[in-house]
């Protein structure tokens, strides 16, 4: 089966978060089921240097007034279609923001063009190739099924929600500029509280919708987590399914991770202590017997990092250490830094994005904290498990179903892998940190939890099979409807 995936980021070439990890890993996992994925991605500078080494596959004369080339790039087992539209994508900054952290003002156009190019490819614009199915990810690719239906393509489309908080909401005055007729602005289409929403349009038009964990798929049906789209999702309930993300076991493997000073597996886990010592030294923290807690995350309200700034003293007063790696809201950065300033030698905050440091933090930490207010799936806690770090997480979304809380029953059954807290408030997090610090005192029990964590299997195998089943059903249904 030939699949066209459409995404605004893909590991290892361009990543701001979990979306890239998923779009980078899923094609490899799906290939075991006979599914060949080609992923359409914007031609950011990091991709262009490589993609332009080869002649283009085809030219688009007019994508909302822009000319573009489609280029092909094979890298790390991925097949990419790179949309080389220099006026839109070949610029400084990140995929969504400029070098000062401000949204690119033409994001509405950049991702409409990405989706339009995908729709044209689905409809046969690329000589000699046509997908059997299109899989788009998040709002940046969500207009794809809208354009496809407009063009008349009936190729089945799956839309995956990685985070409902980001919707691509714009003024309805833009409608004529994205090449859609006035009818597209309807309650069954893009209309969203007087604006247009790319994600809503996609949710209405896709043949199947997935969210990145079963719990999140249920949560987003409620007003609390639905972010204004719960009504739409309830209306499309028969098409909505949760499939939990997996992790790329080759990229995240403590036994082979080239970023780690000392590699280890369950049998050689003592090496983790050596990584810990180096990590403490590197972050200017005092050595000591206490646990090393860490957080690797966007510093945002969603991720609950304001709460961590408030209650981190719980760890530090008890002889623990804390490392935070992340970037995001300046208020949260400042709150964390001012907590760290009260505990010199015990807490360090590194503002920035660094893949290598993220791996090293997992390689040397005892516990990873993820106190999200909502969490569609969460990957950090899955990496933590694989690296023998005990996750301390809020009980929400994917966190609730991937971590087994160390309550008495789970400890007795030797199933516990971490600590959960609920309700998601600072005092709940404080209590969970206290429980984790207490548990660390019992080293045999802690070691057992680490091993249980490392045994938890969140590789892509199972989840890829779920996607393969969805693809098979949709293409079969389409074949039957054509007959
Ligand atoms: P989200 O996509 O909502 O940010 P996830 O937990 O799904 O959260 O995925 C986050 C991904 O981004 C993980 O791969 C994590 O290691 C990575 N990450 C987050 N912040 C940083 C950072 N500051 N430096 C390096 N990697 C980071």
Short mmCIF file of C-alpha atoms and ligand atoms in Angstrom, two decimals:
data_model
loop_
_atom_site.label_atom_id
_atom_site.label_comp_id
_atom_site.label_asym_id
_atom_site.label_seq_id
_atom_site.Cartn_x
_atom_site.Cartn_y
_atom_site.Cartn_z
CA UNK A 1 0.00 0.00 0.00
CA UNK A 2 1.24 3.49 -0.88
CA UNK A 3 0.58 6.20 1.72
CA UNK A 4 1.10 9.94 1.46
CA UNK A 5 1.76 11.34 4.94
CA UNK A 6 1.59 15.12 5.40
CA UNK A 7 3.35 16.79 8.31
CA UNK A 8 5.00 20.03 9.33
CA UNK A 9 7.88 18.32 11.17
CA UNK A 10 9.77 15.05 11.00
CA UNK A 11 12.64 13.64 13.06
CA UNK A 12 15.62 13.81 12.53
CA UNK A 13 15.40 16.82 10.18
CA UNK A 14 13.04 19.22 11.87
CA UNK A 15 11.57 18.80 15.33
CA UNK A 16 9.89 20.99 17.92
CA UNK A 17 8.19 18.17 19.85
CA UNK A 18 6.55 14.78 19.84
CA UNK A 19 4.89 15.24 16.44
CA UNK A 20 8.29 14.94 14.74
CA UNK A 21 9.16 11.81 16.71
CA UNK A 22 5.93 10.18 15.55
CA UNK A 23 6.12 11.17 11.88
CA UNK A 24 9.77 10.07 11.85
CA UNK A 25 9.17 6.67 13.43
CA UNK A 26 5.77 5.55 12.15
CA UNK A 27 6.78 5.03 8.47
CA UNK A 28 9.54 2.63 9.50
CA UNK A 29 7.17 0.70 11.77
CA UNK A 30 4.49 0.56 9.05
CA UNK A 31 6.91 -0.81 6.46
CA UNK A 32 6.73 -4.15 8.29
CA UNK A 33 3.08 -4.32 7.26
CA UNK A 34 3.83 -3.77 3.59
CA UNK A 35 2.97 -0.07 3.82
CA UNK A 36 5.24 2.34 1.99
CA UNK A 37 4.99 5.91 3.29
CA UNK A 38 6.15 9.05 1.51
CA UNK A 39 5.93 12.10 3.73
CA UNK A 40 5.26 15.54 2.31
CA UNK A 41 7.09 18.15 4.38
CA UNK A 42 7.76 21.88 3.92
CA UNK A 43 11.12 22.78 2.38
CA UNK A 44 12.71 24.37 5.43
CA UNK A 45 16.39 25.34 5.11
CA UNK A 46 17.50 22.19 7.02
CA UNK A 47 15.93 20.02 4.30
CA UNK A 48 16.65 22.09 1.23
CA UNK A 49 20.41 21.74 1.31
CA UNK A 50 20.02 17.99 0.86
CA UNK A 51 16.87 17.94 -1.25
CA UNK A 52 18.26 20.35 -3.85
CA UNK A 53 21.12 17.99 -4.65
CA UNK A 54 18.70 16.13 -6.93
CA UNK A 55 16.55 17.37 -9.83
CA UNK A 56 12.95 18.08 -8.85
CA UNK A 57 10.20 15.50 -9.30
CA UNK A 58 7.75 18.07 -10.62
CA UNK A 59 6.78 21.73 -10.53
CA UNK A 60 3.62 23.31 -9.14
CA UNK A 61 2.84 26.45 -11.13
CA UNK A 62 0.33 27.98 -8.81
CA UNK A 63 -0.23 27.01 -5.20
CA UNK A 64 -2.29 29.96 -3.93
CA UNK A 65 -0.20 32.20 -6.17
CA UNK A 66 3.15 30.59 -5.28
CA UNK A 67 5.36 28.52 -7.54
CA UNK A 68 7.00 25.48 -5.98
CA UNK A 69 9.06 22.42 -6.79
CA UNK A 70 8.49 18.99 -5.38
CA UNK A 71 11.74 17.30 -4.47
CA UNK A 72 12.58 13.84 -3.20
CA UNK A 73 14.85 13.03 -0.31
CA UNK A 74 15.68 9.62 1.16
CA UNK A 75 17.18 9.84 4.60
CA UNK A 76 17.38 7.54 7.63
CA UNK A 77 14.99 5.07 6.05
CA UNK A 78 12.42 7.81 5.32
CA UNK A 79 11.12 8.82 1.92
CA UNK A 80 10.33 12.53 1.87
CA UNK A 81 8.56 14.72 -0.65
CA UNK A 82 9.98 18.15 0.07
CA UNK A 83 7.85 21.13 -0.95
CA UNK A 84 10.44 23.61 -2.16
CA UNK A 85 8.49 26.88 -1.98
CA UNK A 86 11.24 29.34 -0.99
CA UNK A 87 8.99 32.33 -0.38
CA UNK A 88 7.11 30.34 2.25
CA UNK A 89 9.57 28.00 3.89
CA UNK A 90 13.18 28.97 3.18
CA UNK A 91 13.59 31.45 6.01
CA UNK A 92 15.23 31.88 9.39
CA UNK A 93 13.64 30.75 12.64
CA UNK A 94 11.70 27.59 13.44
CA UNK A 95 8.91 25.87 11.54
CA UNK A 96 6.27 28.16 13.05
CA UNK A 97 8.09 31.13 14.57
CA UNK A 98 10.78 33.57 13.50
CA UNK A 99 14.15 33.97 15.21
CA UNK A 100 12.52 36.17 17.88
CA UNK A 101 9.89 33.57 18.74
CA UNK A 102 7.01 35.39 17.00
CA UNK A 103 4.63 33.39 14.80
CA UNK A 104 5.37 33.76 11.09
CA UNK A 105 2.59 36.12 9.99
CA UNK A 106 1.76 34.00 6.94
CA UNK A 107 1.40 30.65 8.70
CA UNK A 108 -2.18 30.57 7.39
CA UNK A 109 -0.80 30.54 3.86
CA UNK A 110 2.25 28.34 4.46
CA UNK A 111 0.23 25.43 5.78
CA UNK A 112 -2.68 25.94 3.40
CA UNK A 113 -0.15 25.59 0.57
CA UNK A 114 1.32 22.44 2.14
CA UNK A 115 -2.16 20.92 2.32
CA UNK A 116 -3.08 22.03 -1.19
CA UNK A 117 0.08 20.44 -2.59
CA UNK A 118 -0.82 17.22 -0.76
CA UNK A 119 -4.32 17.27 -2.21
CA UNK A 120 -2.98 17.76 -5.73
CA UNK A 121 -0.54 14.86 -5.29
CA UNK A 122 -3.40 12.72 -3.99
CA UNK A 123 -5.36 13.65 -7.11
CA UNK A 124 -2.54 12.50 -9.40
CA UNK A 125 -0.37 15.59 -9.99
CA UNK A 126 2.84 13.60 -9.58
CA UNK A 127 3.39 11.62 -12.77
CA UNK A 128 3.61 7.88 -12.12
CA UNK A 129 2.59 7.89 -8.47
CA UNK A 130 -0.69 8.03 -6.62
CA UNK A 131 -1.35 7.22 -2.97
CA UNK A 132 -3.89 4.64 -1.83
CA UNK A 133 -4.43 6.67 1.32
CA UNK A 134 -3.48 10.04 2.81
CA UNK A 135 -2.50 10.44 6.47
CA UNK A 136 -2.26 14.01 7.73
CA UNK A 137 -1.04 15.22 11.07
CA UNK A 138 -2.37 18.12 13.14
CA UNK A 139 -3.77 21.46 12.00
CA UNK A 140 -0.87 22.27 9.70
CA UNK A 141 -1.94 19.43 7.39
CA UNK A 142 -5.64 19.45 8.25
CA UNK A 143 -6.82 21.35 5.16
CA UNK A 144 -5.67 18.42 3.01
CA UNK A 145 -9.01 16.54 3.08
CA UNK A 146 -10.86 19.84 2.58
CA UNK A 147 -8.93 20.56 -0.62
CA UNK A 148 -9.18 16.92 -1.70
CA UNK A 149 -12.95 16.92 -1.53
CA UNK A 150 -13.01 20.29 -3.27
CA UNK A 151 -10.82 18.96 -6.09
CA UNK A 152 -12.90 15.78 -6.25
CA UNK A 153 -10.35 13.27 -4.95
CA UNK A 154 -11.94 10.35 -3.11
CA UNK A 155 -8.73 8.85 -1.75
CA UNK A 156 -9.38 7.98 1.93
CA UNK A 157 -7.89 10.33 4.52
CA UNK A 158 -6.84 9.79 8.13
CA UNK A 159 -6.29 12.84 10.32
CA UNK A 160 -4.30 12.41 13.53
CA UNK A 161 -4.72 14.84 16.42
CA UNK A 162 -1.45 15.24 18.31
CA UNK A 163 -2.64 18.24 20.29
CA UNK A 164 -6.09 19.79 20.07
CA UNK A 165 -4.81 23.02 21.63
CA UNK A 166 -3.33 24.04 18.27
CA UNK A 167 -6.08 24.48 15.71
CA UNK A 168 -5.04 26.88 12.97
CA UNK A 169 -7.76 29.42 13.69
CA UNK A 170 -7.88 32.49 11.44
CA UNK A 171 -10.20 35.28 10.40
CA UNK A 172 -12.87 34.20 7.95
CA UNK A 173 -11.81 37.10 5.71
CA UNK A 174 -8.89 34.86 4.63
CA UNK A 175 -11.21 32.34 3.00
CA UNK A 176 -10.89 33.71 -0.56
CA UNK A 177 -7.11 33.71 -0.21
CA UNK A 178 -6.91 30.00 0.55
CA UNK A 179 -8.64 29.09 -2.66
CA UNK A 180 -11.85 27.72 -1.23
CA UNK A 181 -15.37 28.71 -2.31
CA UNK A 182 -17.78 30.55 0.05
CA UNK A 183 -19.66 27.24 0.66
CA UNK A 184 -16.59 25.97 2.53
CA UNK A 185 -17.50 28.46 5.26
CA UNK A 186 -20.33 26.45 6.82
CA UNK A 187 -21.05 24.66 10.09
CA UNK A 188 -20.20 21.42 8.28
CA UNK A 189 -16.95 22.92 7.04
CA UNK A 190 -14.41 25.45 8.22
CA UNK A 191 -16.69 27.80 10.15
CA UNK A 192 -15.66 28.06 13.79
CA UNK A 193 -17.27 30.64 16.05
CA UNK A 194 -17.18 33.24 13.29
CA UNK A 195 -13.61 32.39 12.26
CA UNK A 196 -12.21 29.59 10.16
CA UNK A 197 -10.44 26.64 11.73
CA UNK A 198 -8.18 24.44 9.64
CA UNK A 199 -8.39 21.64 12.19
CA UNK A 200 -12.17 21.75 12.30
CA UNK A 201 -12.32 21.59 8.50
CA UNK A 202 -10.08 18.53 8.57
CA UNK A 203 -12.08 16.86 11.32
CA UNK A 204 -15.27 17.33 9.30
CA UNK A 205 -13.82 15.98 6.05
CA UNK A 206 -11.45 13.19 7.11
CA UNK A 207 -12.68 9.61 6.74
CA UNK A 208 -11.09 8.63 10.02
CA UNK A 209 -9.74 10.57 12.99
CA UNK A 210 -7.18 9.31 15.43
CA UNK A 211 -5.94 10.84 18.66
CA UNK A 212 -2.59 9.79 20.11
CA UNK A 213 -3.95 7.83 23.06
CA UNK A 214 -7.30 6.18 23.87
CA UNK A 215 -7.64 8.24 27.05
CA UNK A 216 -7.12 11.52 25.18
CA UNK A 217 -9.59 10.36 22.50
CA UNK A 218 -12.19 10.08 25.29
CA UNK A 219 -11.15 13.26 27.11
CA UNK A 220 -11.52 15.51 24.06
CA UNK A 221 -15.20 14.68 23.89
CA UNK A 222 -15.70 16.77 27.03
CA UNK A 223 -15.83 20.59 27.18
CA UNK A 224 -12.87 20.58 29.59
CA UNK A 225 -10.46 19.01 27.11
CA UNK A 226 -12.32 19.60 23.84
CA UNK A 227 -10.96 23.14 23.37
CA UNK A 228 -14.18 24.19 21.65
CA UNK A 229 -14.12 21.21 19.27
CA UNK A 230 -15.86 18.69 21.55
CA UNK A 231 -19.15 19.23 19.70
CA UNK A 232 -17.50 18.47 16.36
CA UNK A 233 -15.75 15.43 17.78
CA UNK A 234 -18.95 14.10 19.35
CA UNK A 235 -20.65 14.49 15.98
CA UNK A 236 -17.87 12.39 14.43
CA UNK A 237 -17.63 9.89 17.26
CA UNK A 238 -18.05 6.88 14.96
CA UNK A 239 -14.83 7.92 13.17
CA UNK A 240 -12.71 8.74 16.23
CA UNK A 241 -10.20 6.28 17.65
CA UNK A 242 -7.31 6.53 20.11
CA UNK A 243 -4.01 4.87 19.18
CA UNK A 244 -1.22 5.31 21.68
CA UNK A 245 2.12 6.52 20.33
CA UNK A 246 5.14 4.29 20.39
CA UNK A 247 8.79 5.19 20.63
CA UNK A 248 11.60 4.57 18.20
CA UNK A 249 13.55 1.87 19.98
CA UNK A 250 16.60 2.49 17.81
CA UNK A 251 16.80 6.22 18.55
CA UNK A 252 15.96 5.81 22.25
CA UNK A 253 17.95 2.82 23.45
CA UNK A 254 20.28 3.22 26.45
CA UNK A 255 22.30 0.20 25.31
CA UNK A 256 23.32 1.79 22.01
CA UNK A 257 22.76 5.54 22.55
CA UNK A 258 25.87 7.27 21.23
CA UNK A 259 25.03 10.42 23.21
CA UNK A 260 25.51 8.61 26.53
CA UNK A 261 28.93 8.62 28.17
CA UNK A 262 28.12 5.18 29.64
CA UNK A 263 25.62 2.90 27.91
CA UNK A 264 23.58 0.36 29.82
CA UNK A 265 20.75 -2.12 29.76
CA UNK A 266 18.79 -3.76 32.58
CA UNK A 267 21.80 -5.89 33.53
CA UNK A 268 24.33 -3.06 33.49
CA UNK A 269 22.10 -0.39 34.97
CA UNK A 270 24.82 0.49 37.49
CA UNK A 271 26.33 2.54 34.63
CA UNK A 272 23.49 4.97 35.09
CA UNK A 273 25.18 6.14 38.30
CA UNK A 274 28.27 7.11 36.33
CA UNK A 275 26.13 9.06 33.86
CA UNK A 276 24.45 10.73 36.84
CA UNK A 277 27.74 11.83 38.33
CA UNK A 278 28.82 13.38 35.02
CA UNK A 279 25.45 15.04 34.56
CA UNK A 280 25.55 16.63 38.01
CA UNK A 281 29.04 17.90 37.35
CA UNK A 282 28.12 19.28 33.96
CA UNK A 283 25.16 21.20 35.37
CA UNK A 284 27.26 22.50 38.27
CA UNK A 285 25.31 20.53 40.87
CA UNK A 286 26.75 19.02 44.04
CA UNK A 287 27.27 15.29 44.15
CA UNK A 288 25.19 13.50 46.76
CA UNK A 289 23.22 10.41 47.66
CA UNK A 290 19.81 11.91 46.95
CA UNK A 291 17.71 11.30 43.85
CA UNK A 292 18.20 13.30 40.66
CA UNK A 293 14.87 14.46 39.26
CA UNK A 294 14.71 16.04 35.80
CA UNK A 295 12.25 17.55 33.36
CA UNK A 296 12.74 17.81 29.58
CA UNK A 297 9.85 19.71 28.15
CA UNK A 298 8.30 22.79 26.66
CA UNK A 299 8.02 25.30 29.49
CA UNK A 300 4.31 25.97 29.21
CA UNK A 301 1.12 25.99 31.22
CA UNK A 302 0.06 22.79 29.46
CA UNK A 303 3.15 21.03 30.75
CA UNK A 304 2.52 22.24 34.32
CA UNK A 305 6.00 23.65 34.66
CA UNK A 306 4.73 26.65 36.64
CA UNK A 307 3.61 24.12 39.26
CA UNK A 308 7.06 22.55 39.31
CA UNK A 309 8.63 25.98 39.93
CA UNK A 310 6.28 26.33 42.89
CA UNK A 311 6.91 22.97 44.58
CA UNK A 312 10.44 22.02 43.49
CA UNK A 313 11.65 22.83 47.02
CA UNK A 314 10.08 19.53 48.11
CA UNK A 315 12.84 17.70 46.23
CA UNK A 316 15.63 20.08 47.14
CA UNK A 317 14.99 20.25 50.91
CA UNK A 318 15.09 16.48 50.97
CA UNK A 319 18.58 16.25 49.50
CA UNK A 320 17.50 15.68 45.92
CA UNK A 321 18.68 17.49 42.80
CA UNK A 322 16.67 18.89 39.94
CA UNK A 323 17.60 19.61 36.31
CA UNK A 324 15.17 21.32 33.95
CA UNK A 325 15.83 21.47 30.21
CA UNK A 326 13.29 23.39 28.19
CA UNK A 327 12.13 26.55 26.58
CA UNK A 328 8.87 28.37 26.22
CA UNK A 329 7.05 30.96 28.28
CA UNK A 330 9.39 33.56 29.74
CA UNK A 331 7.38 33.82 32.97
CA UNK A 332 7.81 30.11 33.58
CA UNK A 333 11.50 30.22 32.66
CA UNK A 334 11.94 33.05 35.17
CA UNK A 335 9.95 31.28 37.89
CA UNK A 336 12.10 28.17 37.50
CA UNK A 337 15.29 30.22 37.47
CA UNK A 338 14.33 32.06 40.63
CA UNK A 339 13.63 28.75 42.40
CA UNK A 340 17.03 27.51 41.21
CA UNK A 341 18.68 30.67 42.55
CA UNK A 342 17.36 29.81 46.02
CA UNK A 343 19.03 26.38 45.81
CA UNK A 344 22.50 26.86 44.33
CA UNK A 345 24.24 23.58 43.64
CA UNK A 346 20.97 21.71 43.82
CA UNK A 347 18.83 22.87 40.95
CA UNK A 348 19.82 23.86 37.40
CA UNK A 349 17.71 25.29 34.60
CA UNK A 350 18.96 25.11 31.04
CA UNK A 351 16.88 27.19 28.66
CA UNK A 352 17.07 25.87 25.13
CA UNK A 353 16.42 22.90 22.93
CA UNK A 354 19.09 20.24 22.74
CA UNK A 355 18.45 16.69 21.58
CA UNK A 356 21.79 15.36 22.85
CA UNK A 357 21.32 16.82 26.32
CA UNK A 358 17.80 15.38 26.42
CA UNK A 359 19.25 11.90 25.89
CA UNK A 360 21.97 12.46 28.48
CA UNK A 361 19.43 13.65 31.04
CA UNK A 362 17.45 10.44 30.55
CA UNK A 363 20.68 8.47 30.79
CA UNK A 364 21.62 9.90 34.19
CA UNK A 365 18.42 10.81 36.03
CA UNK A 366 16.61 8.77 38.64
CA UNK A 367 13.19 10.27 37.95
CA UNK A 368 11.57 12.34 35.19
CA UNK A 369 8.80 14.77 36.10
CA UNK A 370 5.90 15.46 33.73
CA UNK A 371 3.09 17.29 35.53
CA UNK A 372 0.98 18.13 32.44
CA UNK A 373 -2.45 19.72 32.80
CA UNK A 374 -3.40 17.82 29.66
CA UNK A 375 -1.25 15.44 27.68
CA UNK A 376 -2.44 13.86 24.43
CA UNK A 377 0.12 11.08 24.73
CA UNK A 378 3.46 12.31 25.99
CA UNK A 379 6.71 10.75 24.84
CA UNK A 380 9.08 11.93 27.55
CA UNK A 381 7.62 9.50 30.08
CA UNK A 382 8.03 6.67 27.56
CA UNK A 383 11.69 7.54 27.03
CA UNK A 384 12.03 7.73 30.80
CA UNK A 385 10.71 4.19 31.18
CA UNK A 386 13.14 2.83 28.61
CA UNK A 387 16.06 4.58 30.30
CA UNK A 388 15.17 3.28 33.76
CA UNK A 389 14.04 6.67 35.07
CA UNK A 390 10.93 6.54 37.22
CA UNK A 391 8.29 8.95 35.81
CA UNK A 392 6.36 11.27 38.12
CA UNK A 393 3.29 12.28 36.12
CA UNK A 394 -0.15 13.80 36.36
CA UNK A 395 -3.03 11.41 35.74
CA UNK A 396 -4.25 12.73 32.41
CA UNK A 397 -4.33 11.66 28.77
CA UNK A 398 -1.58 9.31 27.66
CA UNK A 399 0.25 9.71 30.97
CA UNK A 400 -2.55 7.95 32.82
CA UNK A 401 -2.44 4.88 30.61
CA UNK A 402 1.32 4.46 30.11
CA UNK A 403 2.50 4.75 33.72
CA UNK A 404 1.44 2.33 36.47
CA UNK A 405 1.20 4.16 39.77
CA UNK A 406 3.21 2.75 42.67
CA UNK A 407 0.22 2.14 44.92
CA UNK A 408 0.26 -0.77 47.34
CA UNK A 409 -1.44 -3.16 44.93
CA UNK A 410 0.92 -2.36 42.03
CA UNK A 411 3.98 -2.58 44.30
CA UNK A 412 2.86 -5.96 45.62
CA UNK A 413 2.22 -7.19 42.10
CA UNK A 414 5.60 -5.83 41.06
CA UNK A 415 3.94 -3.87 38.28
CA UNK A 416 4.55 -0.28 39.39
CA UNK A 417 6.53 1.89 36.99
CA UNK A 418 6.06 5.43 38.35
CA UNK A 419 4.01 7.92 40.36
CA UNK A 420 0.79 9.57 39.29
CA UNK A 421 -1.09 12.42 40.89
CA UNK A 422 -4.57 13.83 40.62
CA UNK A 423 -6.08 16.40 40.77
CA UNK A 424 -3.48 18.26 38.74
CA UNK A 425 -2.60 20.99 41.21
CA UNK A 426 0.64 22.07 42.89
CA UNK A 427 -0.21 20.25 46.13
CA UNK A 428 -0.85 17.07 44.13
CA UNK A 429 2.55 17.36 42.47
CA UNK A 430 4.19 18.09 45.81
CA UNK A 431 2.66 14.95 47.27
CA UNK A 432 3.83 12.85 44.31
CA UNK A 433 7.38 14.23 44.61
CA UNK A 434 7.32 13.36 48.30
CA UNK A 435 6.17 9.82 47.52
CA UNK A 436 8.94 9.44 44.93
CA UNK A 437 11.61 10.80 47.27
CA UNK A 438 10.40 8.43 50.02
CA UNK A 439 10.43 5.50 47.62
CA UNK A 440 14.00 6.31 46.63
CA UNK A 441 15.06 5.67 50.23
CA UNK A 442 14.16 2.01 49.76
CA UNK A 443 16.83 1.29 47.17
CA UNK A 444 15.79 -2.31 46.53
CA UNK A 445 12.26 -1.29 45.78
CA UNK A 446 13.45 1.60 43.62
CA UNK A 447 15.71 -0.74 41.64
CA UNK A 448 12.77 -3.06 41.12
CA UNK A 449 10.66 -0.20 39.79
CA UNK A 450 13.44 0.82 37.44
CA UNK A 451 13.57 -2.67 35.98
CA UNK A 452 9.80 -2.81 35.71
CA UNK A 453 9.93 0.51 33.87
CA UNK A 454 12.59 -0.77 31.48
CA UNK A 455 10.49 -3.86 30.71
CA UNK A 456 7.44 -1.80 29.72
CA UNK A 457 7.14 -2.17 25.95
CA UNK A 458 6.12 0.98 24.13
CA UNK A 459 7.78 0.19 20.85
CA UNK A 460 5.80 1.06 17.73
CA UNK A 461 4.97 -2.56 16.84
CA UNK A 462 1.56 -2.70 18.48
CA UNK A 463 0.47 0.82 17.58
CA UNK A 464 1.67 0.54 13.99
CA UNK A 465 -0.51 -2.54 13.63
CA UNK A 466 -3.50 -0.45 14.73
CA UNK A 467 -2.76 2.15 12.06
CA UNK A 468 -2.24 -0.62 9.48
CA UNK A 469 -5.70 -1.99 10.38
CA UNK A 470 -7.26 1.47 9.95
CA UNK A 471 -5.56 1.93 6.57
CA UNK A 472 -6.65 -1.55 5.40
CA UNK A 473 -10.26 -0.97 6.39
CA UNK A 474 -10.47 2.45 4.75
CA UNK A 475 -8.94 1.33 1.46
CA UNK A 476 -11.19 -1.77 1.44
CA UNK A 477 -14.27 0.38 2.11
CA UNK A 478 -13.28 2.69 -0.72
CA UNK A 479 -12.71 -0.19 -3.14
CA UNK A 480 -16.16 -1.54 -2.29
CA UNK A 481 -17.82 1.85 -2.72
CA UNK A 482 -16.22 2.22 -6.17
CA UNK A 483 -17.44 -1.23 -7.29
P1 LIG B 1 5.08 17.77 23.09
O1 LIG B 1 5.09 17.24 21.71
O2 LIG B 1 3.73 18.16 23.57
O3 LIG B 1 6.07 18.86 23.32
P2 LIG B 1 5.95 15.08 23.90
O4 LIG B 1 6.25 14.52 25.24
O5 LIG B 1 4.98 14.34 23.05
O6 LIG B 1 5.51 16.60 24.11
O7 LIG B 1 7.29 15.18 23.05
C1 LIG B 1 8.31 16.04 23.39
C2 LIG B 1 9.54 15.68 22.59
O8 LIG B 1 10.36 16.83 22.51
C3 LIG B 1 10.38 14.61 23.21
O9 LIG B 1 11.09 13.94 22.20
C4 LIG B 1 11.33 15.41 24.11
O10 LIG B 1 12.52 14.73 24.39
C5 LIG B 1 11.58 16.60 23.22
N1 LIG B 1 11.94 17.83 23.93
C6 LIG B 1 11.10 18.68 24.58
N2 LIG B 1 11.79 19.75 25.05
C7 LIG B 1 13.08 19.56 24.69
C8 LIG B 1 14.28 20.31 24.86
N3 LIG B 1 14.27 21.47 25.51
N4 LIG B 1 15.41 19.83 24.35
C9 LIG B 1 15.43 18.65 23.69
N5 LIG B 1 14.33 17.89 23.49
C10 LIG B 1 13.18 18.33 23.97
#
